[in-house]
Coordinates of C-alpha atoms and ligand atoms in Angstrom, one line a residue:
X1 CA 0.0 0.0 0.0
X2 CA 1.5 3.4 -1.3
X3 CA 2.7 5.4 2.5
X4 CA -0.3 8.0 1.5
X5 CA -3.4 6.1 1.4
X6 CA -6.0 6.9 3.7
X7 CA -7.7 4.4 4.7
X8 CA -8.5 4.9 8.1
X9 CA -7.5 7.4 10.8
X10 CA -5.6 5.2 13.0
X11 CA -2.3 5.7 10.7
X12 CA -2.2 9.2 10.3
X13 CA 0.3 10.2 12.6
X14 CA 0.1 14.2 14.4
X15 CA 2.5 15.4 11.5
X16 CA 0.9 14.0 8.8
X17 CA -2.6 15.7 10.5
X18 CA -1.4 19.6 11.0
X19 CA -0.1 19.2 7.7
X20 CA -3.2 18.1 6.1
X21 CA -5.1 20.8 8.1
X22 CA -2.5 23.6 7.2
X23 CA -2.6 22.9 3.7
X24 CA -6.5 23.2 4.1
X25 CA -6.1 26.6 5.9
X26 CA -4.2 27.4 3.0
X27 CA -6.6 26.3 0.5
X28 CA -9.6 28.1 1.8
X29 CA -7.6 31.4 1.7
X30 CA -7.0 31.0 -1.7
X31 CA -9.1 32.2 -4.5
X32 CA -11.6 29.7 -5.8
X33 CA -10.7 30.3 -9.2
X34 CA -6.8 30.2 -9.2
X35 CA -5.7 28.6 -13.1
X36 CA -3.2 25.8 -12.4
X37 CA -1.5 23.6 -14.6
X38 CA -3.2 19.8 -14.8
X39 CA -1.2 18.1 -12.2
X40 CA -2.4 14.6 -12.4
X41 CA -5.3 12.4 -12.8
X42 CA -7.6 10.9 -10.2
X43 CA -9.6 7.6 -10.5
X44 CA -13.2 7.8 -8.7
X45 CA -14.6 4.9 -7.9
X46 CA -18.3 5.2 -6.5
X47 CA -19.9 2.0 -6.1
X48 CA -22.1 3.1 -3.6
X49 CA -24.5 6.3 -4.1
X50 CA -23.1 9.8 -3.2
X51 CA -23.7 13.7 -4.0
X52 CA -21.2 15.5 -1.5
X53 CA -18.4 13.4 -1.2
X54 CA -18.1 12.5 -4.8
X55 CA -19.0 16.4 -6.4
X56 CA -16.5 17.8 -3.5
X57 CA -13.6 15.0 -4.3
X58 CA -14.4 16.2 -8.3
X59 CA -14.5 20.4 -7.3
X60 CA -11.2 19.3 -5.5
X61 CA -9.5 17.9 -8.5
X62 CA -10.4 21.0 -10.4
X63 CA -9.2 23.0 -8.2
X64 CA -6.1 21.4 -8.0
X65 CA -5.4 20.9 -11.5
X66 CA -5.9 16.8 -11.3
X67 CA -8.3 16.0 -13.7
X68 CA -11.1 13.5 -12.4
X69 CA -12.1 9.8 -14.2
X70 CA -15.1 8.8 -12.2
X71 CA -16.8 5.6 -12.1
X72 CA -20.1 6.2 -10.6
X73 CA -22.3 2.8 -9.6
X74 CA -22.2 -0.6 -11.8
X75 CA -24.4 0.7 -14.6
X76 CA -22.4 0.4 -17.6
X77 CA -18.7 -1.1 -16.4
X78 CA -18.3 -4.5 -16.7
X79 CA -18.9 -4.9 -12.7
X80 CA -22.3 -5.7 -14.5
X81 CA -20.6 -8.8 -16.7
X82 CA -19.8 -10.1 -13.3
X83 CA -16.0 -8.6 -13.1
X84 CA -15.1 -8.4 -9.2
X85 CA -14.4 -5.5 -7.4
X86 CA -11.1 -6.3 -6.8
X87 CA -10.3 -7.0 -10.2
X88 CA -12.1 -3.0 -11.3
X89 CA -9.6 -2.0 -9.0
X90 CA -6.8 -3.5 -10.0
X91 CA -7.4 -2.7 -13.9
X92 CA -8.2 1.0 -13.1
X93 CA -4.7 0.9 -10.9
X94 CA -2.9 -0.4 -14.3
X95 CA -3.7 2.4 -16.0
X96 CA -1.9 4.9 -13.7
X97 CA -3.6 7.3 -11.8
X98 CA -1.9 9.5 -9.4
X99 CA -4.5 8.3 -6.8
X100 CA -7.7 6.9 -6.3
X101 CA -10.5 7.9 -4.4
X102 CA -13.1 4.6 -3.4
X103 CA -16.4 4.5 -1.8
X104 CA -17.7 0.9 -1.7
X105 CA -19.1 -1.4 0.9
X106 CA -18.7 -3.5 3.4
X107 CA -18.7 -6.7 1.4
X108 CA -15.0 -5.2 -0.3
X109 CA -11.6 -5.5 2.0
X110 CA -10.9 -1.8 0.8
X111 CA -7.9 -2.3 3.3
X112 CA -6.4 -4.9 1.4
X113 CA -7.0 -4.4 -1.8
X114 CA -5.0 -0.8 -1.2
X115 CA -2.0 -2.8 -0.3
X116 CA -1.6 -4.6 -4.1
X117 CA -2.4 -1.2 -5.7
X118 CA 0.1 1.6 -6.9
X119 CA -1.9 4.4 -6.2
X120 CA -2.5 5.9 -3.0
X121 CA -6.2 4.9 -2.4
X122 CA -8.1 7.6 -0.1
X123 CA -11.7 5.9 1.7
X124 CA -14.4 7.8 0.9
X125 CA -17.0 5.9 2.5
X126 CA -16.9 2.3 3.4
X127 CA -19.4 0.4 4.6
X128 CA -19.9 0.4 8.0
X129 CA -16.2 0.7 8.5
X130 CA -15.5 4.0 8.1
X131 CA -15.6 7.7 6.3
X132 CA -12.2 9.5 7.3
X133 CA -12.6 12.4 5.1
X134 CA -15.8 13.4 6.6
X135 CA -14.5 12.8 10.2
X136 CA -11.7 15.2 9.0
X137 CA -13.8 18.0 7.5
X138 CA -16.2 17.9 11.1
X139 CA -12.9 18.5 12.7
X140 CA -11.9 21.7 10.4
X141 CA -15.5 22.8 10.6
X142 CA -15.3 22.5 14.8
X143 CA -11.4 23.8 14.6
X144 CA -12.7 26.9 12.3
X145 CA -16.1 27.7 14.1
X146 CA -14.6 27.3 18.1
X147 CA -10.6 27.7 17.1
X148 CA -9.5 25.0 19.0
X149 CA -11.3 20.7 19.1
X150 CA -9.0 19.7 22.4
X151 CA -11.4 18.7 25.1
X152 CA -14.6 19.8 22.7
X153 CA -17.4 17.9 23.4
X154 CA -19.1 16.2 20.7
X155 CA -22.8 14.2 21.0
X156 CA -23.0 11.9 17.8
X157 CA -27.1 11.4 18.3
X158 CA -29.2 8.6 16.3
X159 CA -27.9 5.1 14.5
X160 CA -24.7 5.7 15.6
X161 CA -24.4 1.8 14.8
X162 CA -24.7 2.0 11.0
X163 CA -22.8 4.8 11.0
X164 CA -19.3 5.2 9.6
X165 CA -19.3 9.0 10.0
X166 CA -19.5 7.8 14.0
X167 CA -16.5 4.8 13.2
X168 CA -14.2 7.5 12.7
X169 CA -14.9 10.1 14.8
X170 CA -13.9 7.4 17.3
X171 CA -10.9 7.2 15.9
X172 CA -10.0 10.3 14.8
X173 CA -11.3 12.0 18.5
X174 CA -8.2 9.9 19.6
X175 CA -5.9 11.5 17.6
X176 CA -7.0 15.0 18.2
X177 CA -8.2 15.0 21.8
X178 CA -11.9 15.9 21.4
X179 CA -14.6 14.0 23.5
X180 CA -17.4 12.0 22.6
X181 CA -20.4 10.8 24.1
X182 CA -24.2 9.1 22.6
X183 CA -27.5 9.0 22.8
X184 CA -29.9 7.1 21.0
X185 CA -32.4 4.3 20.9
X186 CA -31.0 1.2 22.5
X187 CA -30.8 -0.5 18.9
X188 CA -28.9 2.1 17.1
X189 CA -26.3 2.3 19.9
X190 CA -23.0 -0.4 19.2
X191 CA -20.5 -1.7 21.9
X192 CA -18.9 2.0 23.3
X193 CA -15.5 1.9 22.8
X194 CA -13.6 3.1 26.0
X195 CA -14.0 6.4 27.0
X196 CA -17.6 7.1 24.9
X197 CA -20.3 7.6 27.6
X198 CA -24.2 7.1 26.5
X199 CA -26.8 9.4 27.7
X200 CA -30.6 8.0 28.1
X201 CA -32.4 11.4 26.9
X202 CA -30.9 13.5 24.5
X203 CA -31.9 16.7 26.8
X204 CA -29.1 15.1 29.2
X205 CA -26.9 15.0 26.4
X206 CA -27.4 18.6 24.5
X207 CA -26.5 20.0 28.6
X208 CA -23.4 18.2 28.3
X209 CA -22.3 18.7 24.7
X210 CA -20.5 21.6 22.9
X211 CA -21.5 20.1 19.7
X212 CA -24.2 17.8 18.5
X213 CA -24.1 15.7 15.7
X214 CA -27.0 14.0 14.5
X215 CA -26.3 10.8 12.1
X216 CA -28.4 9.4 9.2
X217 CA -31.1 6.9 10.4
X218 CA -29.3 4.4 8.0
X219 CA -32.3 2.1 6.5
X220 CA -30.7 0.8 3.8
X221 CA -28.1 -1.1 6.1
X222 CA -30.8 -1.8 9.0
X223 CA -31.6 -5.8 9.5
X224 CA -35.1 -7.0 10.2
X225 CA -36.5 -5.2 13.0
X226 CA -34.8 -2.3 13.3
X227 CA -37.4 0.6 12.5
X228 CA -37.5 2.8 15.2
X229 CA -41.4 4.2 14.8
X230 CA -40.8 7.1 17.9
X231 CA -37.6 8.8 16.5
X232 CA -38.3 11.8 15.8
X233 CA -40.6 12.4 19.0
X234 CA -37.4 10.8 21.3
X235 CA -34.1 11.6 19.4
X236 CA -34.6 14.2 16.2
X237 CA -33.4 17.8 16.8
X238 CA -36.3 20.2 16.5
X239 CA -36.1 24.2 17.8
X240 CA -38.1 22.5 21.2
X241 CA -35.2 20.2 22.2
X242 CA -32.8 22.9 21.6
X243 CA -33.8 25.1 24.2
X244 CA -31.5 22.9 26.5
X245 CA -28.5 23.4 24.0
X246 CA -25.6 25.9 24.5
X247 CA -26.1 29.6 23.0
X248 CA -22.8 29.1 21.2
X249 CA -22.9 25.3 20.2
X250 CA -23.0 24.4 17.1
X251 CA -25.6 22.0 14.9
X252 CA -24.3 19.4 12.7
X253 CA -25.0 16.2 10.5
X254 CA -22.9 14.9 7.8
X255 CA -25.6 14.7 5.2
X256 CA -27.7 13.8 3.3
X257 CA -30.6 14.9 6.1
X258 CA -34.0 12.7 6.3
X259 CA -36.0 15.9 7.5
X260 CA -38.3 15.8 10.2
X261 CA -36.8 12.6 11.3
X262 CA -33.3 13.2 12.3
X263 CA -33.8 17.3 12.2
X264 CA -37.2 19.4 11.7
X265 CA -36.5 21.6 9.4
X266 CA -36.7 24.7 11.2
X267 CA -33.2 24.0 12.5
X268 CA -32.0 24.9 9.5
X269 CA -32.6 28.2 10.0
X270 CA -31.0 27.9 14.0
X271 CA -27.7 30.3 13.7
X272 CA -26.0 27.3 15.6
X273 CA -26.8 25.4 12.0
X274 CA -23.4 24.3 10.3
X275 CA -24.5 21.9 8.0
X276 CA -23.7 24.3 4.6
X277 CA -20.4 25.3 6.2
X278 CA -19.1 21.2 6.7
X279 CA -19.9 20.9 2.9
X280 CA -17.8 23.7 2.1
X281 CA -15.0 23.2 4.2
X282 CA -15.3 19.4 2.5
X283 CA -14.1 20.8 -0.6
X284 CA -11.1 22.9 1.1
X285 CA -10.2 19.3 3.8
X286 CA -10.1 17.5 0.2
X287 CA -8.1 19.8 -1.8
X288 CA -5.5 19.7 1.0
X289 CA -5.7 15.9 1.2
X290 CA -4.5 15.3 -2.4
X291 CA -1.9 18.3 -2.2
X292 CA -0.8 15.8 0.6
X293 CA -1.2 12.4 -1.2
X294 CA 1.2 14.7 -4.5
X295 CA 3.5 15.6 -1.6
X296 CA 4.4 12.1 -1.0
X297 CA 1.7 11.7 2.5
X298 CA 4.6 13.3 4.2
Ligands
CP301 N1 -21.7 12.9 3.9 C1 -21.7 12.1 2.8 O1 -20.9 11.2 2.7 O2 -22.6 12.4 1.8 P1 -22.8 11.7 0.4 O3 -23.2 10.3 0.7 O4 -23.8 12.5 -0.3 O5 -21.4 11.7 -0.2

């Protein structure tokens, strides 16, 4: 595996981070339309749906001067003739790209595969596993809004279980020093790691947190019996549960919402709202990350 994949955020060491979110300071002070030369090539490779993590990957290759080659779902690539995933991969890596950029599912060893390909793969999105770059751009959106994430505390609120957004915020709250906590219906809760308390009403939790994060309710990866009827009522952020939140705290969710399940949509007008802001600082977090990966992940 090339030294600057990303596949998850346990191997980024705290160089490799201020670096990545230097270079993203840097970005977002530059002007969105700066010419530059083409500088490479990027291979996207969506096999699971996606609107902000693909179109920000794609303005961050512009931007850059890397031209993107996306592969976006099965639908005409020969993934539909019954060619493996690994095997996609592999082909798309022979024909020399500068670096790849996956989303796929859990069913794929992302991890492995990486490690027999030349170019540096970044994750964006697997499975249940994980979703480093949006963990990363949460982080620049809290470092920006508060100036500082070291003993921030941030409540991830919903199916935290299906939810790789949460996966790396685990790992990445590690790295960085911010807290977390939960809260959520007993079925959408997984095994805590250390550390990650649970609060049984999320009023308890918006008194404790600096930041609240609500997740997708992720049907499409829910087993039999999972439908939580009562959400909304018990665990969506409306103006009403609000009132217990900080003045100053901020409102997230890494998109795309369900409204009126995991929000109401009046909270889009809160001034605490961020949701807009994450998306944009997505674009800058990205644009860093492959001025990293043609650095050498250094
Ligand atoms: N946050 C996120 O990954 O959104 P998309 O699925 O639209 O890329």
């Amino acid at each position: 595996m090339s030294a600057s994949s990303l596949i998850d955020l346990k191997s980024l060491t705290a160089g490799a981070l201020s670096r990545i979110f230097a270079l993203s300071k840097e970005v977002s002070q530059q002007s969105l339309k700066s010419g530059r030369q083409i500088r490479g090539t990027a291979a996207l490779v969506f096999l699971e749906p996606s609107t902000r993590t693909r179109m920000s990957f794609e303005f961050a290759c512009a931007r850059e001067g890397v031209v993107p080659v996306t592969l976006s779902g099965e639908a005409g690539s020969s993934l539909e003739k019954g060619e493996t995933i690994h095997d996609t991969l592999t082909n798309i890596d022979a024909m020399s790209p500068d670096l790849m950029i996956v989303r796929c599912g859990d069913s794929v060893d992302l991890a492995e595969i990486a490690k027999s390909l030349h170019a540096p793969v970044i994750n964006a999105g697997w499975g249940k596993s994980g979703h480093p770059t949006q963990a990363l751009l949460d982080a620049l959106t809290i470092l920006e809004k508060r100036g500082r994430l070291e003993a921030t505390r941030v409540l991830l609120v919903g199916d935290v279980r299906h939810s790789r957004v949460a996966a790396s915020h685990f790992e990445l709250s590690q790295k960085l020093g911010y807290q977390i906590a939960v809260a959520g219906p007993l079925e959408f809760l997984p095994t805590l790691p250390a550390g990650v308390i649970s609060f049984a009403t999320l009023e308890e939790g918006l008194q404790w947190a600096d930041v609240v994060m609500a997740l997708r309710v992720q049907k499409e990866r829910h087993g039999p019996g999972t439908a939580v009827t009562d959400f909304h009522q018990r665990w969506g952020l409306s103006p009403r549960v609000l009132n217990h939140f900080k003045k100053d705290g901020l409102v997230m969710h890494p998109g795309p919402v369900n409204w009126d399940v995991e929000l109401s949509t009046e909270v889009l007008q809160d001034p605490r709202t961020v949701i807009l802001d994450q998306v944009t600082h997505g674009v800058f977090l990205r644009q860093a990350l492959i001025r990293w990966v043609l650095e050498g992940g250094q």
